[in-house]
Amino acid sequence: MTGRTHMAVGAAVAVTAGLAAARLADPAAASASLASMGDASLSPAAFLSLAAAGAAGGMLPDTDVATSEASRELRRAWAVLVALIALSLALYTAGVTPAGQDPFVALRWLAGRLGPDQLAGCMTLVAVCAAGRASGHRGFSHSLVALVAAYAATRLALPSLSVPLALGYASHLALDLLNKTPLRLLWPLRRGVCLGLLRSAGMADGLVLGLALLALLCSFARGVLGIALPWPPGLPTWS
């Protein structure tokens, strides 16, 4: 599957799971039929957080390839950070920043909120990406060990996003299992596994991408906007 498909599926899986968890946390909603599930149960911020974490998890395994969409997005993120620091310095040097104001106030605020757990989580996540790059494409980063390590790292750094990121990561592995190229799911065992059902791109990729985007749209309409969606008669419900 292409990078955008992995990101869309990861986001859809994370949002759908978050919506289901919100429903099951409310006994009244859990016993309601799917046809009547139209009341909002996710805030826009929660929806965006779940989608972003799921999309990030969906593209993390492909950081093992320098030319992948995941690696390009990672480089863009670093470029934006460097650009913001350079802009702060330029404004400070040009005298645009008010006298006595620290141009790195935002960075200092962020650094002040980073404790040992957050630093350890970030370092572990970087180590997972580095190990994946060293082992080659569909190596360590496409294994169950890497999935657990990524979850543990995010659990330390950002606990609230650890589950949606792990779900996005798992969705990437599940989709790649359908591919014709083996992945070392059981690393450190050298033998790769695959089902050989789909190719990386083509009609199947477009279909999966479309379904993922449709799932995201339906989840947003039902879970955030509170729009009751039609439900075909005869299909099973929660009740």
PDB file of C-alpha atoms in Angstrom:
ATOM      1  CA  MET A   1       0.000   0.000   0.000  1.00  0.00           C
ATOM      2  CA  THR A   2       1.090   3.578  -0.591  1.00  0.00           C
ATOM      3  CA  GLY A   3       1.999   5.948   2.226  1.00  0.00           C
ATOM      4  CA  ARG A   4      -1.211   7.956   1.984  1.00  0.00           C
ATOM      5  CA  THR A   5      -3.289   4.781   2.200  1.00  0.00           C
ATOM      6  CA  HIS A   6      -1.428   3.630   5.308  1.00  0.00           C
ATOM      7  CA  MET A   7      -1.979   7.039   6.918  1.00  0.00           C
ATOM      8  CA  ALA A   8      -5.684   7.120   6.017  1.00  0.00           C
ATOM      9  CA  VAL A   9      -6.297   3.581   7.274  1.00  0.00           C
ATOM     10  CA  GLY A  10      -4.358   4.243  10.482  1.00  0.00           C
ATOM     11  CA  ALA A  11      -6.392   7.380  11.132  1.00  0.00           C
ATOM     12  CA  ALA A  12      -9.685   5.613  10.359  1.00  0.00           C
ATOM     13  CA  VAL A  13      -8.877   2.672  12.659  1.00  0.00           C
ATOM     14  CA  ALA A  14      -7.835   4.957  15.524  1.00  0.00           C
ATOM     15  CA  VAL A  15     -10.893   7.223  15.212  1.00  0.00           C
ATOM     16  CA  THR A  16     -13.301   4.301  14.889  1.00  0.00           C
ATOM     17  CA  ALA A  17     -11.800   2.633  17.960  1.00  0.00           C
ATOM     18  CA  GLY A  18     -11.957   5.911  19.891  1.00  0.00           C
ATOM     19  CA  LEU A  19     -15.586   6.393  18.936  1.00  0.00           C
ATOM     20  CA  ALA A  20     -16.414   2.829  19.941  1.00  0.00           C
ATOM     21  CA  ALA A  21     -14.643   3.301  23.285  1.00  0.00           C
ATOM     22  CA  ALA A  22     -16.598   6.493  23.911  1.00  0.00           C
ATOM     23  CA  ARG A  23     -19.821   4.654  23.123  1.00  0.00           C
ATOM     24  CA  LEU A  24     -19.050   1.671  25.324  1.00  0.00           C
ATOM     25  CA  ALA A  25     -18.131   3.981  28.195  1.00  0.00           C
ATOM     26  CA  ASP A  26     -21.759   5.146  28.148  1.00  0.00           C
ATOM     27  CA  PRO A  27     -24.144   2.262  28.944  1.00  0.00           C
ATOM     28  CA  ALA A  28     -27.057   4.051  27.287  1.00  0.00           C
ATOM     29  CA  ALA A  29     -25.109   4.519  24.068  1.00  0.00           C
ATOM     30  CA  ALA A  30     -23.711   0.992  24.157  1.00  0.00           C
ATOM     31  CA  SER A  31     -27.210  -0.507  24.226  1.00  0.00           C
ATOM     32  CA  ALA A  32     -28.527   1.760  21.471  1.00  0.00           C
ATOM     33  CA  SER A  33     -28.846   0.505  17.931  1.00  0.00           C
ATOM     34  CA  LEU A  34     -26.342   1.658  15.315  1.00  0.00           C
ATOM     35  CA  ALA A  35     -29.179   3.326  13.438  1.00  0.00           C
ATOM     36  CA  SER A  36     -29.747   5.741  16.290  1.00  0.00           C
ATOM     37  CA  MET A  37     -26.080   6.506  17.010  1.00  0.00           C
ATOM     38  CA  GLY A  38     -26.266  10.090  15.893  1.00  0.00           C
ATOM     39  CA  ASP A  39     -25.460  12.033  19.048  1.00  0.00           C
ATOM     40  CA  ALA A  40     -21.974  13.533  19.226  1.00  0.00           C
ATOM     41  CA  SER A  41     -19.554  11.698  21.516  1.00  0.00           C
ATOM     42  CA  LEU A  42     -16.166  13.100  20.364  1.00  0.00           C
ATOM     43  CA  SER A  43     -14.982  16.677  20.498  1.00  0.00           C
ATOM     44  CA  PRO A  44     -13.279  18.085  17.373  1.00  0.00           C
ATOM     45  CA  ALA A  45      -9.981  18.188  19.296  1.00  0.00           C
ATOM     46  CA  ALA A  46     -10.335  14.532  20.296  1.00  0.00           C
ATOM     47  CA  PHE A  47     -11.160  13.540  16.716  1.00  0.00           C
ATOM     48  CA  LEU A  48      -8.102  15.367  15.366  1.00  0.00           C
ATOM     49  CA  SER A  49      -5.845  13.903  18.062  1.00  0.00           C
ATOM     50  CA  LEU A  50      -7.011  10.362  17.338  1.00  0.00           C
ATOM     51  CA  ALA A  51      -6.694  10.843  13.579  1.00  0.00           C
ATOM     52  CA  ALA A  52      -3.223  12.401  13.834  1.00  0.00           C
ATOM     53  CA  ALA A  53      -1.922   9.675  16.170  1.00  0.00           C
ATOM     54  CA  GLY A  54      -3.387   6.916  13.994  1.00  0.00           C
ATOM     55  CA  ALA A  55      -1.943   8.442  10.824  1.00  0.00           C
ATOM     56  CA  ALA A  56       1.467   8.799  12.481  1.00  0.00           C
ATOM     57  CA  GLY A  57       1.349   5.164  13.581  1.00  0.00           C
ATOM     58  CA  GLY A  58       0.279   4.174  10.092  1.00  0.00           C
ATOM     59  CA  MET A  59       3.360   5.687   8.500  1.00  0.00           C
ATOM     60  CA  LEU A  60       5.973   4.940  11.216  1.00  0.00           C
ATOM     61  CA  PRO A  61       6.951   1.458   9.935  1.00  0.00           C
ATOM     62  CA  ASP A  62       8.003   2.941   6.594  1.00  0.00           C
ATOM     63  CA  THR A  63      10.599   5.217   8.159  1.00  0.00           C
ATOM     64  CA  ASP A  64      12.957   2.316   7.332  1.00  0.00           C
ATOM     65  CA  VAL A  65      13.149   3.634   3.752  1.00  0.00           C
ATOM     66  CA  ALA A  66      14.714   7.036   3.082  1.00  0.00           C
ATOM     67  CA  THR A  67      12.477   7.646   0.050  1.00  0.00           C
ATOM     68  CA  SER A  68       9.203   6.680   1.715  1.00  0.00           C
ATOM     69  CA  GLU A  69       6.373   9.108   2.471  1.00  0.00           C
ATOM     70  CA  ALA A  70       6.991   8.583   6.197  1.00  0.00           C
ATOM     71  CA  SER A  71      10.644   9.614   5.909  1.00  0.00           C
ATOM     72  CA  ARG A  72       9.717  12.636   3.818  1.00  0.00           C
ATOM     73  CA  GLU A  73       7.141  13.745   6.389  1.00  0.00           C
ATOM     74  CA  LEU A  74       9.716  13.297   9.159  1.00  0.00           C
ATOM     75  CA  ARG A  75      12.200  15.458   7.270  1.00  0.00           C
ATOM     76  CA  ARG A  76       9.496  18.085   6.716  1.00  0.00           C
ATOM     77  CA  ALA A  77       8.763  18.147  10.453  1.00  0.00           C
ATOM     78  CA  TRP A  78      12.447  18.722  11.246  1.00  0.00           C
ATOM     79  CA  ALA A  79      12.611  21.412   8.543  1.00  0.00           C
ATOM     80  CA  VAL A  80       9.618  23.232  10.068  1.00  0.00           C
ATOM     81  CA  LEU A  81      11.213  23.097  13.530  1.00  0.00           C
ATOM     82  CA  VAL A  82      14.514  24.470  12.218  1.00  0.00           C
ATOM     83  CA  ALA A  83      12.651  27.177  10.271  1.00  0.00           C
ATOM     84  CA  LEU A  84      10.741  28.273  13.390  1.00  0.00           C
ATOM     85  CA  ILE A  85      13.960  28.508  15.407  1.00  0.00           C
ATOM     86  CA  ALA A  86      15.653  30.477  12.622  1.00  0.00           C
ATOM     87  CA  LEU A  87      12.646  32.811  12.370  1.00  0.00           C
ATOM     88  CA  SER A  88      12.736  33.439  16.117  1.00  0.00           C
ATOM     89  CA  LEU A  89      16.432  34.308  15.935  1.00  0.00           C
ATOM     90  CA  ALA A  90      15.904  36.554  12.904  1.00  0.00           C
ATOM     91  CA  LEU A  91      13.074  38.462  14.561  1.00  0.00           C
ATOM     92  CA  TYR A  92      15.114  38.852  17.734  1.00  0.00           C
ATOM     93  CA  THR A  93      18.164  40.094  15.802  1.00  0.00           C
ATOM     94  CA  ALA A  94      16.078  42.535  13.740  1.00  0.00           C
ATOM     95  CA  GLY A  95      14.565  43.994  16.906  1.00  0.00           C
ATOM     96  CA  VAL A  96      11.044  42.929  16.019  1.00  0.00           C
ATOM     97  CA  THR A  97      10.758  40.892  19.209  1.00  0.00           C
ATOM     98  CA  PRO A  98       9.989  43.201  22.170  1.00  0.00           C
ATOM     99  CA  ALA A  99      12.998  44.035  24.340  1.00  0.00           C
ATOM    100  CA  GLY A 100      13.546  41.590  27.151  1.00  0.00           C
ATOM    101  CA  GLN A 101      11.394  38.875  25.576  1.00  0.00           C
ATOM    102  CA  ASP A 102      13.094  35.520  25.174  1.00  0.00           C
ATOM    103  CA  PRO A 103      12.887  34.388  21.511  1.00  0.00           C
ATOM    104  CA  PHE A 104      12.964  30.774  22.717  1.00  0.00           C
ATOM    105  CA  VAL A 105      10.185  31.185  25.268  1.00  0.00           C
ATOM    106  CA  ALA A 106       8.032  28.542  23.549  1.00  0.00           C
ATOM    107  CA  LEU A 107      10.909  26.075  23.369  1.00  0.00           C
ATOM    108  CA  ARG A 108      11.816  26.699  26.998  1.00  0.00           C
ATOM    109  CA  TRP A 109       8.180  26.158  28.002  1.00  0.00           C
ATOM    110  CA  LEU A 110       8.107  22.870  26.096  1.00  0.00           C
ATOM    111  CA  ALA A 111      11.434  21.751  27.553  1.00  0.00           C
ATOM    112  CA  GLY A 112      10.144  22.544  31.035  1.00  0.00           C
ATOM    113  CA  ARG A 113       7.247  20.133  30.526  1.00  0.00           C
ATOM    114  CA  LEU A 114       9.503  17.276  29.422  1.00  0.00           C
ATOM    115  CA  GLY A 115      10.226  14.925  32.295  1.00  0.00           C
ATOM    116  CA  PRO A 116      12.318  11.737  32.378  1.00  0.00           C
ATOM    117  CA  ASP A 117       9.429   9.647  31.058  1.00  0.00           C
ATOM    118  CA  GLN A 118       8.851  11.916  28.061  1.00  0.00           C
ATOM    119  CA  LEU A 119      12.553  12.029  27.213  1.00  0.00           C
ATOM    120  CA  ALA A 120      12.855   8.258  27.546  1.00  0.00           C
ATOM    121  CA  GLY A 121       9.804   7.766  25.330  1.00  0.00           C
ATOM    122  CA  CYS A 122      11.141  10.088  22.622  1.00  0.00           C
ATOM    123  CA  MET A 123      14.553   8.425  22.702  1.00  0.00           C
ATOM    124  CA  THR A 124      12.971   4.964  22.469  1.00  0.00           C
ATOM    125  CA  LEU A 125      10.865   5.998  19.491  1.00  0.00           C
ATOM    126  CA  VAL A 126      13.942   7.415  17.742  1.00  0.00           C
ATOM    127  CA  ALA A 127      15.771   4.145  18.495  1.00  0.00           C
ATOM    128  CA  VAL A 128      12.918   2.132  16.950  1.00  0.00           C
ATOM    129  CA  CYS A 129      13.106   4.196  13.747  1.00  0.00           C
ATOM    130  CA  ALA A 130      16.907   3.928  13.674  1.00  0.00           C
ATOM    131  CA  ALA A 131      16.822   0.153  14.160  1.00  0.00           C
ATOM    132  CA  GLY A 132      14.265  -0.139  11.385  1.00  0.00           C
ATOM    133  CA  ARG A 133      16.437   1.887   9.018  1.00  0.00           C
ATOM    134  CA  ALA A 134      19.466  -0.269   9.865  1.00  0.00           C
ATOM    135  CA  SER A 135      17.637  -3.563   9.270  1.00  0.00           C
ATOM    136  CA  GLY A 136      16.302  -2.567   5.842  1.00  0.00           C
ATOM    137  CA  HIS A 137      12.809  -2.296   4.414  1.00  0.00           C
ATOM    138  CA  ARG A 138      10.193  -4.618   5.927  1.00  0.00           C
ATOM    139  CA  GLY A 139      12.670  -5.639   8.598  1.00  0.00           C
ATOM    140  CA  PHE A 140      12.632  -4.694  12.268  1.00  0.00           C
ATOM    141  CA  SER A 141      10.178  -1.795  11.892  1.00  0.00           C
ATOM    142  CA  HIS A 142       7.615  -4.196  10.385  1.00  0.00           C
ATOM    143  CA  SER A 143       7.736  -6.596  13.331  1.00  0.00           C
ATOM    144  CA  LEU A 144       5.597  -7.216  16.393  1.00  0.00           C
ATOM    145  CA  VAL A 145       8.610  -6.299  18.546  1.00  0.00           C
ATOM    146  CA  ALA A 146       8.719  -2.842  16.939  1.00  0.00           C
ATOM    147  CA  LEU A 147       4.958  -2.448  17.437  1.00  0.00           C
ATOM    148  CA  VAL A 148       5.282  -3.149  21.166  1.00  0.00           C
ATOM    149  CA  ALA A 149       8.341  -0.884  21.436  1.00  0.00           C
ATOM    150  CA  ALA A 150       6.556   1.978  19.650  1.00  0.00           C
ATOM    151  CA  TYR A 151       3.553   1.588  21.953  1.00  0.00           C
ATOM    152  CA  ALA A 152       5.780   1.554  25.054  1.00  0.00           C
ATOM    153  CA  ALA A 153       7.671   4.642  23.839  1.00  0.00           C
ATOM    154  CA  THR A 154       4.470   6.575  23.166  1.00  0.00           C
ATOM    155  CA  ARG A 155       3.056   5.381  26.487  1.00  0.00           C
ATOM    156  CA  LEU A 156       5.963   7.141  28.192  1.00  0.00           C
ATOM    157  CA  ALA A 157       5.976  10.288  26.029  1.00  0.00           C
ATOM    158  CA  LEU A 158       2.252  10.834  25.344  1.00  0.00           C
ATOM    159  CA  PRO A 159       0.127   8.280  27.234  1.00  0.00           C
ATOM    160  CA  SER A 160      -3.195   9.500  25.855  1.00  0.00           C
ATOM    161  CA  LEU A 161      -2.058   8.855  22.261  1.00  0.00           C
ATOM    162  CA  SER A 162      -0.308   5.532  22.805  1.00  0.00           C
ATOM    163  CA  VAL A 163      -3.285   3.323  21.924  1.00  0.00           C
ATOM    164  CA  PRO A 164      -4.365   5.166  18.734  1.00  0.00           C
ATOM    165  CA  LEU A 165      -0.747   5.273  17.527  1.00  0.00           C
ATOM    166  CA  ALA A 166      -0.348   1.550  18.210  1.00  0.00           C
ATOM    167  CA  LEU A 167      -3.590   0.841  16.344  1.00  0.00           C
ATOM    168  CA  GLY A 168      -2.329   2.815  13.364  1.00  0.00           C
ATOM    169  CA  TYR A 169       0.983   0.938  13.511  1.00  0.00           C
ATOM    170  CA  ALA A 170      -0.826  -2.406  13.684  1.00  0.00           C
ATOM    171  CA  SER A 171      -3.012  -1.455  10.715  1.00  0.00           C
ATOM    172  CA  HIS A 172       0.154  -0.871   8.650  1.00  0.00           C
ATOM    173  CA  LEU A 173       1.460  -4.351   9.481  1.00  0.00           C
ATOM    174  CA  ALA A 174      -1.922  -5.909   8.711  1.00  0.00           C
ATOM    175  CA  LEU A 175      -2.113  -4.232   5.294  1.00  0.00           C
ATOM    176  CA  ASP A 176       1.465  -5.167   4.418  1.00  0.00           C
ATOM    177  CA  LEU A 177       0.709  -8.795   5.275  1.00  0.00           C
ATOM    178  CA  LEU A 178      -1.691  -8.768   2.323  1.00  0.00           C
ATOM    179  CA  ASN A 179       1.155  -7.706   0.031  1.00  0.00           C
ATOM    180  CA  LYS A 180       3.244  -9.964  -2.186  1.00  0.00           C
ATOM    181  CA  THR A 181       6.509  -8.864  -0.517  1.00  0.00           C
ATOM    182  CA  PRO A 182       7.313 -10.650   2.769  1.00  0.00           C
ATOM    183  CA  LEU A 183       7.861  -8.717   6.005  1.00  0.00           C
ATOM    184  CA  ARG A 184       9.760  -9.922   9.075  1.00  0.00           C
ATOM    185  CA  LEU A 185       6.761  -9.853  11.368  1.00  0.00           C
ATOM    186  CA  LEU A 186       8.392 -12.296  13.802  1.00  0.00           C
ATOM    187  CA  TRP A 187      11.762 -10.510  13.971  1.00  0.00           C
ATOM    188  CA  PRO A 188      14.459 -11.523  14.964  1.00  0.00           C
ATOM    189  CA  LEU A 189      13.528 -14.606  12.919  1.00  0.00           C
ATOM    190  CA  ARG A 190      14.866 -14.024   9.423  1.00  0.00           C
ATOM    191  CA  ARG A 191      11.978 -15.627   7.577  1.00  0.00           C
ATOM    192  CA  GLY A 192       9.416 -13.170   6.233  1.00  0.00           C
ATOM    193  CA  VAL A 193       5.679 -13.753   5.973  1.00  0.00           C
ATOM    194  CA  CYS A 194       3.015 -12.502   3.573  1.00  0.00           C
ATOM    195  CA  LEU A 195      -0.336 -13.581   2.175  1.00  0.00           C
ATOM    196  CA  GLY A 196       0.418 -12.427  -1.369  1.00  0.00           C
ATOM    197  CA  LEU A 197      -3.077 -11.165  -2.082  1.00  0.00           C
ATOM    198  CA  LEU A 198      -2.462  -7.570  -3.199  1.00  0.00           C
ATOM    199  CA  ARG A 199       0.106  -5.373  -4.889  1.00  0.00           C
ATOM    200  CA  SER A 200       1.557  -2.225  -3.311  1.00  0.00           C
ATOM    201  CA  ALA A 201      -0.357   0.091  -5.628  1.00  0.00           C
ATOM    202  CA  GLY A 202      -3.164  -0.066  -8.139  1.00  0.00           C
ATOM    203  CA  MET A 203      -6.909  -0.566  -7.907  1.00  0.00           C
ATOM    204  CA  ALA A 204      -6.826  -2.329  -4.528  1.00  0.00           C
ATOM    205  CA  ASP A 205      -4.828   0.511  -3.003  1.00  0.00           C
ATOM    206  CA  GLY A 206      -7.293   3.080  -4.305  1.00  0.00           C
ATOM    207  CA  LEU A 207     -10.235   1.061  -3.008  1.00  0.00           C
ATOM    208  CA  VAL A 208      -8.737   0.736   0.484  1.00  0.00           C
ATOM    209  CA  LEU A 209      -7.910   4.454   0.515  1.00  0.00           C
ATOM    210  CA  GLY A 210     -11.473   5.343  -0.487  1.00  0.00           C
ATOM    211  CA  LEU A 211     -12.994   3.116   2.196  1.00  0.00           C
ATOM    212  CA  ALA A 212     -10.697   4.591   4.845  1.00  0.00           C
ATOM    213  CA  LEU A 213     -11.614   8.154   3.891  1.00  0.00           C
ATOM    214  CA  LEU A 214     -15.305   7.222   3.876  1.00  0.00           C
ATOM    215  CA  ALA A 215     -14.937   5.720   7.362  1.00  0.00           C
ATOM    216  CA  LEU A 216     -13.267   8.919   8.579  1.00  0.00           C
ATOM    217  CA  LEU A 217     -16.026  11.044   7.081  1.00  0.00           C
ATOM    218  CA  CYS A 218     -18.767   8.911   8.655  1.00  0.00           C
ATOM    219  CA  SER A 219     -17.014   8.925  12.028  1.00  0.00           C
ATOM    220  CA  PHE A 220     -16.706  12.711  11.926  1.00  0.00           C
ATOM    221  CA  ALA A 221     -20.339  13.175  10.909  1.00  0.00           C
ATOM    222  CA  ARG A 222     -21.679  10.780  13.545  1.00  0.00           C
ATOM    223  CA  GLY A 223     -19.192  11.223  16.367  1.00  0.00           C
ATOM    224  CA  VAL A 224     -18.410  14.956  16.180  1.00  0.00           C
ATOM    225  CA  LEU A 225     -21.325  16.596  14.379  1.00  0.00           C
ATOM    226  CA  GLY A 226     -23.944  14.252  15.837  1.00  0.00           C
ATOM    227  CA  ILE A 227     -25.554  13.500  12.468  1.00  0.00           C
ATOM    228  CA  ALA A 228     -27.651  10.327  12.524  1.00  0.00           C
ATOM    229  CA  LEU A 229     -26.598   8.154   9.597  1.00  0.00           C
ATOM    230  CA  PRO A 230     -29.011   5.829   7.776  1.00  0.00           C
ATOM    231  CA  TRP A 231     -28.689   2.161   8.696  1.00  0.00           C
ATOM    232  CA  PRO A 232     -29.991  -0.528   6.286  1.00  0.00           C
ATOM    233  CA  PRO A 233     -32.837  -2.602   7.774  1.00  0.00           C
ATOM    234  CA  GLY A 234     -32.049  -6.174   8.669  1.00  0.00           C
ATOM    235  CA  LEU A 235     -28.395  -5.598   9.578  1.00  0.00           C
ATOM    236  CA  PRO A 236     -27.267  -6.407  13.157  1.00  0.00           C
ATOM    237  CA  THR A 237     -27.253  -3.685  15.815  1.00  0.00           C
ATOM    238  CA  TRP A 238     -25.674  -3.209  19.222  1.00  0.00           C
ATOM    239  CA  SER A 239     -28.826  -4.211  21.053  1.00  0.00           C
TER     240      SER A 239
END
